[in-house]
Short mmCIF file of C-alpha atoms in Angstrom, two decimals:
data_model
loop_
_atom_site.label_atom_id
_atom_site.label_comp_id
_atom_site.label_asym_id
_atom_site.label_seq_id
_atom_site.Cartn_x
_atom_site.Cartn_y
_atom_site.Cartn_z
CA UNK A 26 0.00 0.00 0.00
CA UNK A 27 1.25 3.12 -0.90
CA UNK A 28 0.31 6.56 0.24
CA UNK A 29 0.83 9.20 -2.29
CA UNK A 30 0.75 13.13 -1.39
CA UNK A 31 -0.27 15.11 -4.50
CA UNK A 32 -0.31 19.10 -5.71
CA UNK A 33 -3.51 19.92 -7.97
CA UNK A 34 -4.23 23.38 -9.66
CA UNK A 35 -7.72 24.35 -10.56
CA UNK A 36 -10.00 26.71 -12.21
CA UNK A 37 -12.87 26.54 -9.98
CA UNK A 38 -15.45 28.19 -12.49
CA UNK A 39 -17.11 25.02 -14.06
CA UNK A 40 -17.76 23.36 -10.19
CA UNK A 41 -19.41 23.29 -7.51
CA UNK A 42 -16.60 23.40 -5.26
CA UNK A 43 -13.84 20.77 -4.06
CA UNK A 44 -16.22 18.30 -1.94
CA UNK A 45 -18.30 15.98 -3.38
CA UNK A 46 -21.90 16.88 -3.35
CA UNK A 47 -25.47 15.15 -4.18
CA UNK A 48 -26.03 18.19 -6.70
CA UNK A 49 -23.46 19.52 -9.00
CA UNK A 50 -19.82 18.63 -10.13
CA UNK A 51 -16.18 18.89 -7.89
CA UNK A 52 -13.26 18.94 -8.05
CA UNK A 53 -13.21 16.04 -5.60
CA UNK A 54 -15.39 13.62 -7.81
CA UNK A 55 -13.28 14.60 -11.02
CA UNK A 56 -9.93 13.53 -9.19
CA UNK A 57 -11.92 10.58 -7.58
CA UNK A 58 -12.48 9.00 -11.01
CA UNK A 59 -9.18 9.59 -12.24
CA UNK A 60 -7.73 7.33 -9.54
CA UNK A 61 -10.48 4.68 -10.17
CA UNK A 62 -9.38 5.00 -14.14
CA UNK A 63 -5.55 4.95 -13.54
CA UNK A 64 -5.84 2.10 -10.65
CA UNK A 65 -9.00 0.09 -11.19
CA UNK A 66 -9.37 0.92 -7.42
CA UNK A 67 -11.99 2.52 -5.91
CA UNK A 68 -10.18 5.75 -3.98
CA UNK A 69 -10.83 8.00 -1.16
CA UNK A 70 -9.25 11.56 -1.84
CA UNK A 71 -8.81 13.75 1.21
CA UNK A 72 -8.27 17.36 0.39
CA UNK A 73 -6.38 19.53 2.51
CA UNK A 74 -9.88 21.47 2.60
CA UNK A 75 -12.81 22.24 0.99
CA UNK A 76 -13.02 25.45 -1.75
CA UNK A 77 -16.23 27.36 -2.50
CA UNK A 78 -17.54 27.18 -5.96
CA UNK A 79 -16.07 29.32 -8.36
CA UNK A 80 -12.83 29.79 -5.84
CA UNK A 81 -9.83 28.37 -7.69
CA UNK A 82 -6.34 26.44 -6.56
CA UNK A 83 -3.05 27.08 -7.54
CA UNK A 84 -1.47 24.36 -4.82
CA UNK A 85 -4.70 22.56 -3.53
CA UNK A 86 -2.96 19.26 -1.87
CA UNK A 87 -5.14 16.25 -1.21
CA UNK A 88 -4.16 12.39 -0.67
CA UNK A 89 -5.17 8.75 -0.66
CA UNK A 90 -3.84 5.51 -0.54
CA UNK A 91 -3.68 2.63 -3.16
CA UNK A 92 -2.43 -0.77 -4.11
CA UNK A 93 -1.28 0.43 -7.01
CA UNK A 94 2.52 -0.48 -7.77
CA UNK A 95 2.57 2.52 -10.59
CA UNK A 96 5.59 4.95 -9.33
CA UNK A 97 4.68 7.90 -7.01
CA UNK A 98 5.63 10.52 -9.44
CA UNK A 99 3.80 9.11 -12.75
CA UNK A 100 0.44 8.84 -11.26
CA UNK A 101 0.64 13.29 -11.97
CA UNK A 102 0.95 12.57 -15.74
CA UNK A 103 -1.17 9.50 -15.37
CA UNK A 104 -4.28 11.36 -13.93
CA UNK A 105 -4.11 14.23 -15.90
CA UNK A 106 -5.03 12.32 -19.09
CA UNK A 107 -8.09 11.44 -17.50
CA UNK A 108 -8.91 15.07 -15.69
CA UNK A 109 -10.53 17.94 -18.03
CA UNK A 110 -8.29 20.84 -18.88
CA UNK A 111 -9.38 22.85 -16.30
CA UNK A 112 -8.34 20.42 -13.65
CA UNK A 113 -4.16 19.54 -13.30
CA UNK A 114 -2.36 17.74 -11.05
CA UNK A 115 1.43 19.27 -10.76
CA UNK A 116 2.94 16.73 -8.54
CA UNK A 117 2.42 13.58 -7.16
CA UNK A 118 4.79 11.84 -4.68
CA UNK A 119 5.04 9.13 -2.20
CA UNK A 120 4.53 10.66 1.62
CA UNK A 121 4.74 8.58 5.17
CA UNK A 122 1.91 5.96 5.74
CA UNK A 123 0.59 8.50 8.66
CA UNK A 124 0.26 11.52 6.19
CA UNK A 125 -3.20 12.90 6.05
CA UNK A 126 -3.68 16.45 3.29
CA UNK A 127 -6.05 17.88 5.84
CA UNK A 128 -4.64 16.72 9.24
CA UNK A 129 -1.04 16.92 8.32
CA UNK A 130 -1.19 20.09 7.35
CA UNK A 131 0.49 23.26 9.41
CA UNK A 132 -0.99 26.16 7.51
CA UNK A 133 -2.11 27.47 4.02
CA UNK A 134 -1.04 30.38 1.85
CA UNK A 135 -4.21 32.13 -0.12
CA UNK A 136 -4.60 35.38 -2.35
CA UNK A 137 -7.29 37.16 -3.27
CA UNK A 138 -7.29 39.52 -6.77
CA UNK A 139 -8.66 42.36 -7.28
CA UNK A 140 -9.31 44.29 -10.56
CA UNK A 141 -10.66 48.07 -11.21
CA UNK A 142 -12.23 49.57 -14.07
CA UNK A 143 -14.81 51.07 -14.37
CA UNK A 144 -16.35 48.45 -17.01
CA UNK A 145 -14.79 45.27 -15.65
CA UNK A 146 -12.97 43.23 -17.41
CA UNK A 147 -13.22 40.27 -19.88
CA UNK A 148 -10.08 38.26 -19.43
CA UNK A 149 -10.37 38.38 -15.88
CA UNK A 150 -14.24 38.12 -14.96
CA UNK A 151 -13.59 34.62 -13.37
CA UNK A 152 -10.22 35.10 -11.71
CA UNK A 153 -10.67 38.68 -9.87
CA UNK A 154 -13.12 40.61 -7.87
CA UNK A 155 -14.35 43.97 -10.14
CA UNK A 156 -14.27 46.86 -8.31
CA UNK A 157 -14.87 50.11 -9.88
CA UNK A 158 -13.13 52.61 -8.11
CA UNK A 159 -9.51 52.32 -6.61
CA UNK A 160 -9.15 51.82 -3.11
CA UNK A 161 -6.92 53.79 -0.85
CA UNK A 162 -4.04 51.25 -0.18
CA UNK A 163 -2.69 52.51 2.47
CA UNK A 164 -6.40 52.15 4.36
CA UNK A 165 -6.08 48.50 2.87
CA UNK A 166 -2.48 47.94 4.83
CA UNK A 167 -3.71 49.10 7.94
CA UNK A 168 -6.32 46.74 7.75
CA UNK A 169 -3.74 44.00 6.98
CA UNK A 170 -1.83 44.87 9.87
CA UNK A 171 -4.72 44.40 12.16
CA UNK A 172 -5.42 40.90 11.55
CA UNK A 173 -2.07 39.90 11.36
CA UNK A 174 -1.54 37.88 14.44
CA UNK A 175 -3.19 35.25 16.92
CA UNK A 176 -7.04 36.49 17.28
CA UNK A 177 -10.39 35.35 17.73
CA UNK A 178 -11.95 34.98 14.08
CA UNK A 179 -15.36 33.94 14.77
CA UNK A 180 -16.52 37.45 13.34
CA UNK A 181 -14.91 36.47 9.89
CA UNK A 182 -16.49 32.97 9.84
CA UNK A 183 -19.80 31.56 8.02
CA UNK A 184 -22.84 31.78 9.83
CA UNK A 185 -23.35 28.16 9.21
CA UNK A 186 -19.89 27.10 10.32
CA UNK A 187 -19.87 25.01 13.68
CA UNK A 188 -16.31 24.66 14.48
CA UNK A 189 -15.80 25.26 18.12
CA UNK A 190 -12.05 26.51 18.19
CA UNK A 191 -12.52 29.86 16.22
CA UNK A 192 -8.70 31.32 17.08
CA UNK A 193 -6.46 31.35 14.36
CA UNK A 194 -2.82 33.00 13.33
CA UNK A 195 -2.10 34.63 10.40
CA UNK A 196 1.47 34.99 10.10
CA UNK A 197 1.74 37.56 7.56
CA UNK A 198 -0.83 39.67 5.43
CA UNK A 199 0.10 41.71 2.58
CA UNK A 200 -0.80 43.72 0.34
CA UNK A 201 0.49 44.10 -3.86
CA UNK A 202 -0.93 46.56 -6.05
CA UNK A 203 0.20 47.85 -9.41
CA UNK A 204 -3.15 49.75 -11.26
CA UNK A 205 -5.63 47.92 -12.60
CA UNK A 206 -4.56 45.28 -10.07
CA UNK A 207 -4.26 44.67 -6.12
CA UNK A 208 -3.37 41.04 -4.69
CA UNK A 209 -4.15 40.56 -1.07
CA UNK A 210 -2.27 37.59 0.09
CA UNK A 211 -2.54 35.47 3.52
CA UNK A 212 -0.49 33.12 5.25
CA UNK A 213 -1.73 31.52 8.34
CA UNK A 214 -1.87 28.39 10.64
CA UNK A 215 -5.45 27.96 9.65
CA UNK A 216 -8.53 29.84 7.85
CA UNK A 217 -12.38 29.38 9.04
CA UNK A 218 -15.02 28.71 6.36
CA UNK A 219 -15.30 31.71 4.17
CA UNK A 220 -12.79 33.45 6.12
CA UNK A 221 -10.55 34.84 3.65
CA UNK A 222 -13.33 36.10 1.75
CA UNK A 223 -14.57 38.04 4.74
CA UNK A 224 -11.43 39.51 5.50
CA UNK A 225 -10.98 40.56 2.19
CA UNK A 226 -14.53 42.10 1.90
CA UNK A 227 -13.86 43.79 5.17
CA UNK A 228 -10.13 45.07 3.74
CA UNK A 229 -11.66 46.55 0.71
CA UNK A 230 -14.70 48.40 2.62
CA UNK A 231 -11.98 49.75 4.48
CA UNK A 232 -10.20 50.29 1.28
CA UNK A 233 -13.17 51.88 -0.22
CA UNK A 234 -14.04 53.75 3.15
CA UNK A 235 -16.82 52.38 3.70
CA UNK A 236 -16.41 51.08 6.87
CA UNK A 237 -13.91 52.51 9.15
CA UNK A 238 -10.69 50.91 10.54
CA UNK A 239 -11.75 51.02 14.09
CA UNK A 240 -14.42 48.24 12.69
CA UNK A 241 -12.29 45.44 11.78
CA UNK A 242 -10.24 46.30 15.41
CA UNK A 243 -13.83 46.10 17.17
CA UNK A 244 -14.77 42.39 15.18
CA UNK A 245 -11.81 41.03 16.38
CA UNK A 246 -12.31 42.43 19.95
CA UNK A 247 -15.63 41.51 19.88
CA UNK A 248 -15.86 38.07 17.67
CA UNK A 249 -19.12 36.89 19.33
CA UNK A 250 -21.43 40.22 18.75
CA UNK A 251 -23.77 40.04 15.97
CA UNK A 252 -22.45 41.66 12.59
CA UNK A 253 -23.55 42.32 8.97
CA UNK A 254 -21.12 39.42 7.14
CA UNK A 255 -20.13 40.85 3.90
CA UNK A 256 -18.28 38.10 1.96
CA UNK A 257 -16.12 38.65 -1.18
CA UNK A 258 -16.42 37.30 -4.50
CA UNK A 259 -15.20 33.44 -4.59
CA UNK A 260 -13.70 33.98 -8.22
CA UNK A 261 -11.15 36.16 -7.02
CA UNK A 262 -9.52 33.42 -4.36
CA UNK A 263 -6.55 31.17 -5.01
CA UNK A 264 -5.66 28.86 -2.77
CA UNK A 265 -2.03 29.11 -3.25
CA UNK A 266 -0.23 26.42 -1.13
CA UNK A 267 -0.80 24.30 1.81
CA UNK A 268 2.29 23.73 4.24
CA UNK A 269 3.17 20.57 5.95
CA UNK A 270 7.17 21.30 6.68
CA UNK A 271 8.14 23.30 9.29
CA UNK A 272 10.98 24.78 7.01
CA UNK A 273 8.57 25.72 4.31
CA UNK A 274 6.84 28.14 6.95
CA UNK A 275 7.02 31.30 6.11
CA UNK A 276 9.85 33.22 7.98
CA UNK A 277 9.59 36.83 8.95
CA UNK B 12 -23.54 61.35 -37.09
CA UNK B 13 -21.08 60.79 -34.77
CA UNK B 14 -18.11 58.95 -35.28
CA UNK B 15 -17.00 56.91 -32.03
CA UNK B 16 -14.19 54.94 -31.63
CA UNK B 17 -13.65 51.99 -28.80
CA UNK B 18 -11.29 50.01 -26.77
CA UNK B 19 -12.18 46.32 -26.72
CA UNK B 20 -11.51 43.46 -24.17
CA UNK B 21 -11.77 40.05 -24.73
CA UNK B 22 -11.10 36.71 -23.75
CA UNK B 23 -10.88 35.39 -27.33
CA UNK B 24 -11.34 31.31 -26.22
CA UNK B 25 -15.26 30.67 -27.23
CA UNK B 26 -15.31 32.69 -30.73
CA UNK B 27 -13.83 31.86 -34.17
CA UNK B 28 -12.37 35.26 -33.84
CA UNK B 29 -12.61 39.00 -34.77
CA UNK B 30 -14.40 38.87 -37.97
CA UNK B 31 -18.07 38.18 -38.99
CA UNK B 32 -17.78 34.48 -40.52
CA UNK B 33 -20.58 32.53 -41.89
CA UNK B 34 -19.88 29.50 -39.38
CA UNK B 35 -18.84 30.20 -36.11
CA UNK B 36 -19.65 33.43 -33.81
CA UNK B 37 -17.19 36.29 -33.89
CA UNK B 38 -16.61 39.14 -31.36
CA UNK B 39 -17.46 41.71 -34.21
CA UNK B 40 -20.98 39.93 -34.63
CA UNK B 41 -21.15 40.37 -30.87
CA UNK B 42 -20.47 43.87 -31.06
CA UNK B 43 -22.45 44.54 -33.87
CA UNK B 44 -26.07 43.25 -32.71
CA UNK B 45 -24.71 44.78 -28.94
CA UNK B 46 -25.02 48.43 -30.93
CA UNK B 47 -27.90 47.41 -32.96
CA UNK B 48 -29.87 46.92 -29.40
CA UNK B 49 -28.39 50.45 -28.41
CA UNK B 50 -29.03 52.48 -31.57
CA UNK B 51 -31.44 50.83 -33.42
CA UNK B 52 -29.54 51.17 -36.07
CA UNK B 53 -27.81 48.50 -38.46
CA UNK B 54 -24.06 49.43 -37.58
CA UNK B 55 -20.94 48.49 -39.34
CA UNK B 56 -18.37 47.79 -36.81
CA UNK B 57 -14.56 48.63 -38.01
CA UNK B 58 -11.66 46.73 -36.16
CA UNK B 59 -8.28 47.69 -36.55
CA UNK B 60 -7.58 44.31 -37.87
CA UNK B 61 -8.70 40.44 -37.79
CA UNK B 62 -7.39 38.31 -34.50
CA UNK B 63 -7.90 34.30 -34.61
CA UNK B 64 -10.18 32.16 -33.07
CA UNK B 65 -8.44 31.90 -29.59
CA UNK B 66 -6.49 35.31 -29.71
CA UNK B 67 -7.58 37.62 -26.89
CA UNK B 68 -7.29 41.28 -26.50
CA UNK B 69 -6.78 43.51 -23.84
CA UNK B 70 -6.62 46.87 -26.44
CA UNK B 71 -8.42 45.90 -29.73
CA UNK B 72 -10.22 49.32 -31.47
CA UNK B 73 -12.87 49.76 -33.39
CA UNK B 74 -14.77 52.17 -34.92
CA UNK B 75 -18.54 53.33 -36.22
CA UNK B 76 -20.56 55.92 -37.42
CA UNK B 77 -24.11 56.14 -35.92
CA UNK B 78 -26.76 58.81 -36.26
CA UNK B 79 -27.58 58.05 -32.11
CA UNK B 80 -27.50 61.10 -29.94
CA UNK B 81 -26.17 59.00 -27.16
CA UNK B 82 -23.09 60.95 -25.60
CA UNK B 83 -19.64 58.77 -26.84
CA UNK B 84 -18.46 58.02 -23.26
CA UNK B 85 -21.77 56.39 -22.48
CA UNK B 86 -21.27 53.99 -25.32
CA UNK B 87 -19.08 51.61 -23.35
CA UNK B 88 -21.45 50.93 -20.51
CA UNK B 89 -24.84 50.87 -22.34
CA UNK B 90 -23.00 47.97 -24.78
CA UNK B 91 -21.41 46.20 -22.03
CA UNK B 92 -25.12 45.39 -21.12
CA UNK B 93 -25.77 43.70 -24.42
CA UNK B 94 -22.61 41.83 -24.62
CA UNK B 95 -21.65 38.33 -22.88
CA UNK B 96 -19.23 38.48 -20.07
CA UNK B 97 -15.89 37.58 -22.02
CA UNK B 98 -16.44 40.46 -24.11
CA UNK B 99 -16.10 44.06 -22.59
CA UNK B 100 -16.22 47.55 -23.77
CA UNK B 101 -13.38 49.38 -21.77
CA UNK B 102 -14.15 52.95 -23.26
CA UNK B 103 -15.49 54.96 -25.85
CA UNK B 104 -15.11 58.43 -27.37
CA UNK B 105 -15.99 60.88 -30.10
CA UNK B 106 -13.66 60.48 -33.14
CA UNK B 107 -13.16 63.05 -36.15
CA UNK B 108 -15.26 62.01 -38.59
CA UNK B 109 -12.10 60.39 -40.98
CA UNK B 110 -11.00 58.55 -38.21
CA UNK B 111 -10.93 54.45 -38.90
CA UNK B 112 -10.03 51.89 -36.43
CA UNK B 113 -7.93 50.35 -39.60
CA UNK B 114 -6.92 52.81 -41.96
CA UNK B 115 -5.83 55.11 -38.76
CA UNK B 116 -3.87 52.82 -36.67
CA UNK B 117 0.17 53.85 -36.79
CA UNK B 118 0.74 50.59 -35.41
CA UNK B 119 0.60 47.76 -32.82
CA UNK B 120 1.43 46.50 -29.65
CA UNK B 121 0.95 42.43 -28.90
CA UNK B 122 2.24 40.21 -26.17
CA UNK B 123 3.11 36.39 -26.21
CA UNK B 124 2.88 34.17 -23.33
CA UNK B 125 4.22 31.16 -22.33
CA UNK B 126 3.99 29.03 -18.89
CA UNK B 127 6.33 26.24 -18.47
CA UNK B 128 5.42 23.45 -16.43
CA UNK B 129 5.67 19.35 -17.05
CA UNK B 130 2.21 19.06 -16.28
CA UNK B 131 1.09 21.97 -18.06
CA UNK B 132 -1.55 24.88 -16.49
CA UNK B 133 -5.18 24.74 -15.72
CA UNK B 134 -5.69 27.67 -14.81
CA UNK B 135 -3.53 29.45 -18.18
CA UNK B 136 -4.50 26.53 -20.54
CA UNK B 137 -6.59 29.15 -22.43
CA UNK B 138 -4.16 32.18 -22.02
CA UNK B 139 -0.60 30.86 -22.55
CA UNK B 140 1.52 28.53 -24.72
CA UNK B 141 2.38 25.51 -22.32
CA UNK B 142 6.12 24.48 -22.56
CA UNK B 143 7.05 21.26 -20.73
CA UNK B 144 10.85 22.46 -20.30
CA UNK B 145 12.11 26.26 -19.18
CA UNK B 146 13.66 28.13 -22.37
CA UNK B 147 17.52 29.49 -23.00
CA UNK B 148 16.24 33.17 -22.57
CA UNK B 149 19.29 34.86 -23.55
CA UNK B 150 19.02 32.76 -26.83
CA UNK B 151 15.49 33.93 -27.07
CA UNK B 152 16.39 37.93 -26.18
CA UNK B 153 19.31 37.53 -28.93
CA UNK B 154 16.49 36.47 -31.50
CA UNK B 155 14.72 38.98 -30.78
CA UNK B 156 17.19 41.48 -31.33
CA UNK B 157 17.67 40.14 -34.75
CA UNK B 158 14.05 40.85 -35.80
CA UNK B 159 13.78 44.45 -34.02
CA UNK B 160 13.92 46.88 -36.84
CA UNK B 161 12.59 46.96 -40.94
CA UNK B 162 12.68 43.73 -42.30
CA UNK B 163 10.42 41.80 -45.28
CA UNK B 164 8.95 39.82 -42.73
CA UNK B 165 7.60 37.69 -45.33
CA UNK B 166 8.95 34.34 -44.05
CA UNK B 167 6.81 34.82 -41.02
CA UNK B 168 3.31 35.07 -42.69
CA UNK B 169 0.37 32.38 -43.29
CA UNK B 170 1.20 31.00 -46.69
CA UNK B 171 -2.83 32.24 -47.83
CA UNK B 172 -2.27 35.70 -46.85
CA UNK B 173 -1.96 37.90 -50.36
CA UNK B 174 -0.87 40.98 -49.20
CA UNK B 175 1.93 42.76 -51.59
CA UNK B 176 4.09 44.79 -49.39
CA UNK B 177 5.81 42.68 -46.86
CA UNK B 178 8.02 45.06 -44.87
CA UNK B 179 6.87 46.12 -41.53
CA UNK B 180 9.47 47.50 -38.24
CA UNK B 181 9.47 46.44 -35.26
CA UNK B 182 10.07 48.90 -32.91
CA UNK B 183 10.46 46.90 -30.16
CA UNK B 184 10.42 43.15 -29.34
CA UNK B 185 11.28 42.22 -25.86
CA UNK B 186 11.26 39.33 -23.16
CA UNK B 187 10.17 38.92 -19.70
CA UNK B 188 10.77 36.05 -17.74
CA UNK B 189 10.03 34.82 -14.42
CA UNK B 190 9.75 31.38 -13.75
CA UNK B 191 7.08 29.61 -14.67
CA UNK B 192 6.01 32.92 -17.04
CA UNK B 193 7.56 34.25 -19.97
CA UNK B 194 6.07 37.29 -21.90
CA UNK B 195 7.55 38.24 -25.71
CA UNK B 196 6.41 41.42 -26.50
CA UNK B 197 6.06 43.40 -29.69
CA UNK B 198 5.40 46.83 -31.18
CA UNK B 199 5.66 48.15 -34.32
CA UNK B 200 4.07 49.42 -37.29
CA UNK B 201 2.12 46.49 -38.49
CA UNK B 202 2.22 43.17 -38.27
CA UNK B 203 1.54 40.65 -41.28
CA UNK B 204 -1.57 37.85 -41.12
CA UNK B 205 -0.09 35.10 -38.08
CA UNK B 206 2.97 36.89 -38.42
CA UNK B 207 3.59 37.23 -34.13
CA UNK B 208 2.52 33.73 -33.83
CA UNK B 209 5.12 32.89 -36.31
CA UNK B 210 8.09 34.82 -34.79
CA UNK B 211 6.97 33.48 -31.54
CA UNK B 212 7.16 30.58 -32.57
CA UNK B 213 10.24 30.79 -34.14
CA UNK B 214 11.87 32.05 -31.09
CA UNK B 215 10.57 29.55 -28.28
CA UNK B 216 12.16 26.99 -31.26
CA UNK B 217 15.74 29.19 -30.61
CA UNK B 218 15.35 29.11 -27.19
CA UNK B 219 14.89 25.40 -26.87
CA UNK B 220 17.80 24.60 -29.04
CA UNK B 221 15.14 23.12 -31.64
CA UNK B 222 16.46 25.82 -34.28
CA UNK B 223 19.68 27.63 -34.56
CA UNK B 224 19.94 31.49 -34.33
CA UNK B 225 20.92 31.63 -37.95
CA UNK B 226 17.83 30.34 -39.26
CA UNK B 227 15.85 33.51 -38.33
CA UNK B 228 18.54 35.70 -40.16
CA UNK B 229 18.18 33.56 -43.04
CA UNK B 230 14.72 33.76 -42.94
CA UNK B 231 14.69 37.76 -42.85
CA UNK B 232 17.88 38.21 -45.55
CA UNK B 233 15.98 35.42 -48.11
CA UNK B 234 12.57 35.82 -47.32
CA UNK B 235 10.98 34.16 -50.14
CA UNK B 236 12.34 31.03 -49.44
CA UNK B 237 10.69 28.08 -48.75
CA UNK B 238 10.56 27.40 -45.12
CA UNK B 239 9.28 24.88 -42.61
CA UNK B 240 6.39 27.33 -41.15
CA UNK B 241 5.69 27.11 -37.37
CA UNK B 242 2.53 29.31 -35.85
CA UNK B 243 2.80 28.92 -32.15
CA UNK B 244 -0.76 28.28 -30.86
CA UNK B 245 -3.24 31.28 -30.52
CA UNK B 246 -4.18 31.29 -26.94
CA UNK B 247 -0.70 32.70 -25.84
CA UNK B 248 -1.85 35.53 -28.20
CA UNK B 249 -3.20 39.13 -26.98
CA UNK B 250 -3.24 42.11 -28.62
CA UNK B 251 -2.54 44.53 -26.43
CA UNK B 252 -2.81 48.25 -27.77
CA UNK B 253 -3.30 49.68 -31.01
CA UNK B 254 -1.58 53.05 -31.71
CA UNK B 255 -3.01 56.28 -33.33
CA UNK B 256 -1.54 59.03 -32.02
CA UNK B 257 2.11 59.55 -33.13
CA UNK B 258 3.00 60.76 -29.21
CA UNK B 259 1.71 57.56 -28.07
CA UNK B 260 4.07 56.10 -29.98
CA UNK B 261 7.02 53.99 -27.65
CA UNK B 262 10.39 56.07 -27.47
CA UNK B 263 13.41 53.85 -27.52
#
C-alpha cells in the first residue's frame, strides 16, 4: 500500500466546489475517477480542505492511498489524461503511511485579486473581484496589519460554520498593487469557512471607506457580537499552497 | 452622425475570432447586434484588424458611425449590457469624422505568453503557450534582437495571406521572464496575417535549441524562401494596444 501526497491546480469556475456533493460537479469527484481509471481501485481523496464554488487552486494538496505499484511521481501525468483541462495535477509523490492532506497540514497560503475599471474586465471576470473605483491602499495595509496575528476569528467565519475553536494565526498579510490590479495575500496556521473572503470584503470596505478601521479592530475584539457578514467574491480566491514542513513556513 | 471609436476586451477562447464568418460566432458579430440593441440602427463595426479564433485582446479598437444622440463616453457601458461576459467595452469616445479603427492605426502593440510546467496549467491553458521544459532566454532575447527593426517579414506570414508589401518594423520586441512565465512582447508598425505567432514561434524553437539562431537571419535576408512554417498556438496571443496618435508612440 502506498500513500501518495499530491499538488492539484484548478480553475474553480465550471464546479461546484472541491467536496463531493449530491447536486453539481467537484473537483473532488473529477480527481476521484481519475484514480479509479488509472488504478481500477476505488479511492478515497482527502483534500487539505474544501473550496467554494467558483474559488480556484493554484497548490490545492489532497491524498489517498492505493495498491497500485505505478511509481509515485507518474500517477501526476497518469491522472491528468483522464482530468478535463481545467483540472491539473502538478505533482504527485510518495509521503509517510501516517500523512493525512487535511490533518497533516500546518498552515495554508491564499490570495485574493482584485481588478478596477470602471467596465470590468473580460479576461479576468472569473479570476478577480471587479471593483470600480480604486481603493486607498494605504487604508487597505492598515487593515492587513490588524489581523495579522493570533485572534479570535469567529466574526470572519460563516454563519453556518460550527467549528468550536474559532482562534487562528495569520502569520503575515500583505498587500500588492500595481493599477488595474491589487493582490491581497494570507499566510496563516489555519482559515475558518469563508474566512478569507470576509477579510478581504472587510479590507476593501476599508479600502473603499466604507467602513472605518476602528471596525475590523472592534470584530476582532468583539468576535461573538452580531455583525452584517459581507463576503467577497469566490472567483477572485486562489488557494495558493498548503504547508506541511516546518521549514517551508514562512519566515519573517 | 457621430463617429466613435472603442477600446475592446476580450477573452478570445469561445469565438472563431474577430471577424463576422458565416460559421462560427465572432466578437465583431457580438459587437455589432450589442449596438444594434443600443441604436437601433444596423451598424458596421470597423476593427483595426482580424485576431484568430483563440487570440484575446486587452486593447483591440474599433470604430462606427451612428446617427444616435447617445453621448460617446456612455457607449461603453450601455454595450457592455448587451454583450456576454468575455467580451467588454473598456471605453469609448468621439472620433473626427475620418478617423478608422484600420486605416488610422500607426501601429501595434501584442504580447506572447508562455507558462512552463511538465504538467502543463489549468488555470492558463486558455491564455498561454504551455512548454514542458524552461527556455535558454538569452538565446530567445538575442532572436529577438535580430528581428527588431525593418525587415520583409515575409517568411513569417500564413502562406494564404496575399498581401503585396511585406516590410513592416518592429520597434520593439522584448522578453520577460520569471519562472514559470515568460512574456515576448512586440510593437511596431504592423504586423503581417499570423505573423507574431510565427516569430513566436520561431523564437521559443531558438530558445529550446530546436532551431539555430541563424535560421531567423536567413529567414529575414531570403525571405521568399521556402521554409518549414511554425505558428505557435493562438491562446498565448493578446493584442494589447493599437496606436493612433504619433505621441503615443514607444520612445526607444
Amino acid at each position: 500500500m502506498q500513500t501518495i501526497r499530491m499538488i492539484i491546480e484548478y480553475d474553480g469556475t465550471g464546479y461546484c466546489g472541491w467536496q463531493i456533493q449530491p447536486n453539481g460537479i467537484s473537483i473532488q469527484e473529477k480527481l476521484t475517477d481519475a484514480l479509479t481509471a488509472v488504478t481500477g481501485e476505488k479511492v478515497t481523496v482527502h483534500g487539505s480542505g474544501r473550496t467554494d464554488a467558483g474559488v480556484h487552486a493554484r497548490g490545492q494538496c489532497a491524498s489517498f492511498k492505493t495498491k497500485s505499484r505505478i511509481p509515485a511521481n507518474r500517477f501526476a501525468p497518469a491522472l491528468n489524461t483522464h482530468l478535463p483541462p481545467d483540472i491539473c495535477v502538478l505533482e504527485t509523490r510518495e509521503a509517510s503511511p501516517d500523512f493525512h492532506a487535511r490533518y497533516s497540514a500546518l498552515g495554508k497560503a491564499y490570495s485574493y485579486h482584485l481588478h478596477v475599471h470602471p467596465q470590468g474586465s473580460a479576461l479576468l471576470r472569473n479570476a478577480a473581484w471587479q471593483l470600480r473605483q480604486w481603493p486607498d491602499t494605504a487604508k487597505m495595509e492598515a487593515a492587513l496589519e490588524m489581523i495579522t496575528g493570533t485572534h479570535d476569528f469567529a466574526a470572519f467565519r460563516a454563519a453556518n460554520s460550527d467549528v468550536k475553536d474559532t482562534v487562528r494565526t495569520i502569520w503575515k498579510a500583505s498587500l500588492y498593487h500595481r493599477e488595474p490590479h491589487l493582490r491581497i495575500t494570507y499566510q496563516g496556521n489555519g482559515f475558518l469557512y469563508k474566512m478569507v473572503r470576509m477579510l478581504s470584503a472587510a479590507v476593501v470596505q476599508v479600502g473603499l471607506g466604507k467602513m472605518p478601521l476602528e471596525a475590523i479592530r472592534e470584530r476582532l475584539n468583539h468576535p461573538a457580537a452580531d455583525y452584517r457578514k459581507l463576503t467577497a467574491p469566490p472567483q477572485g480566491l486562489f488557494l495558493d499552497k498548503v504547508y506541511y514542513e516546518a521549514e517551508e513556513l514562512p519566515l519573517f
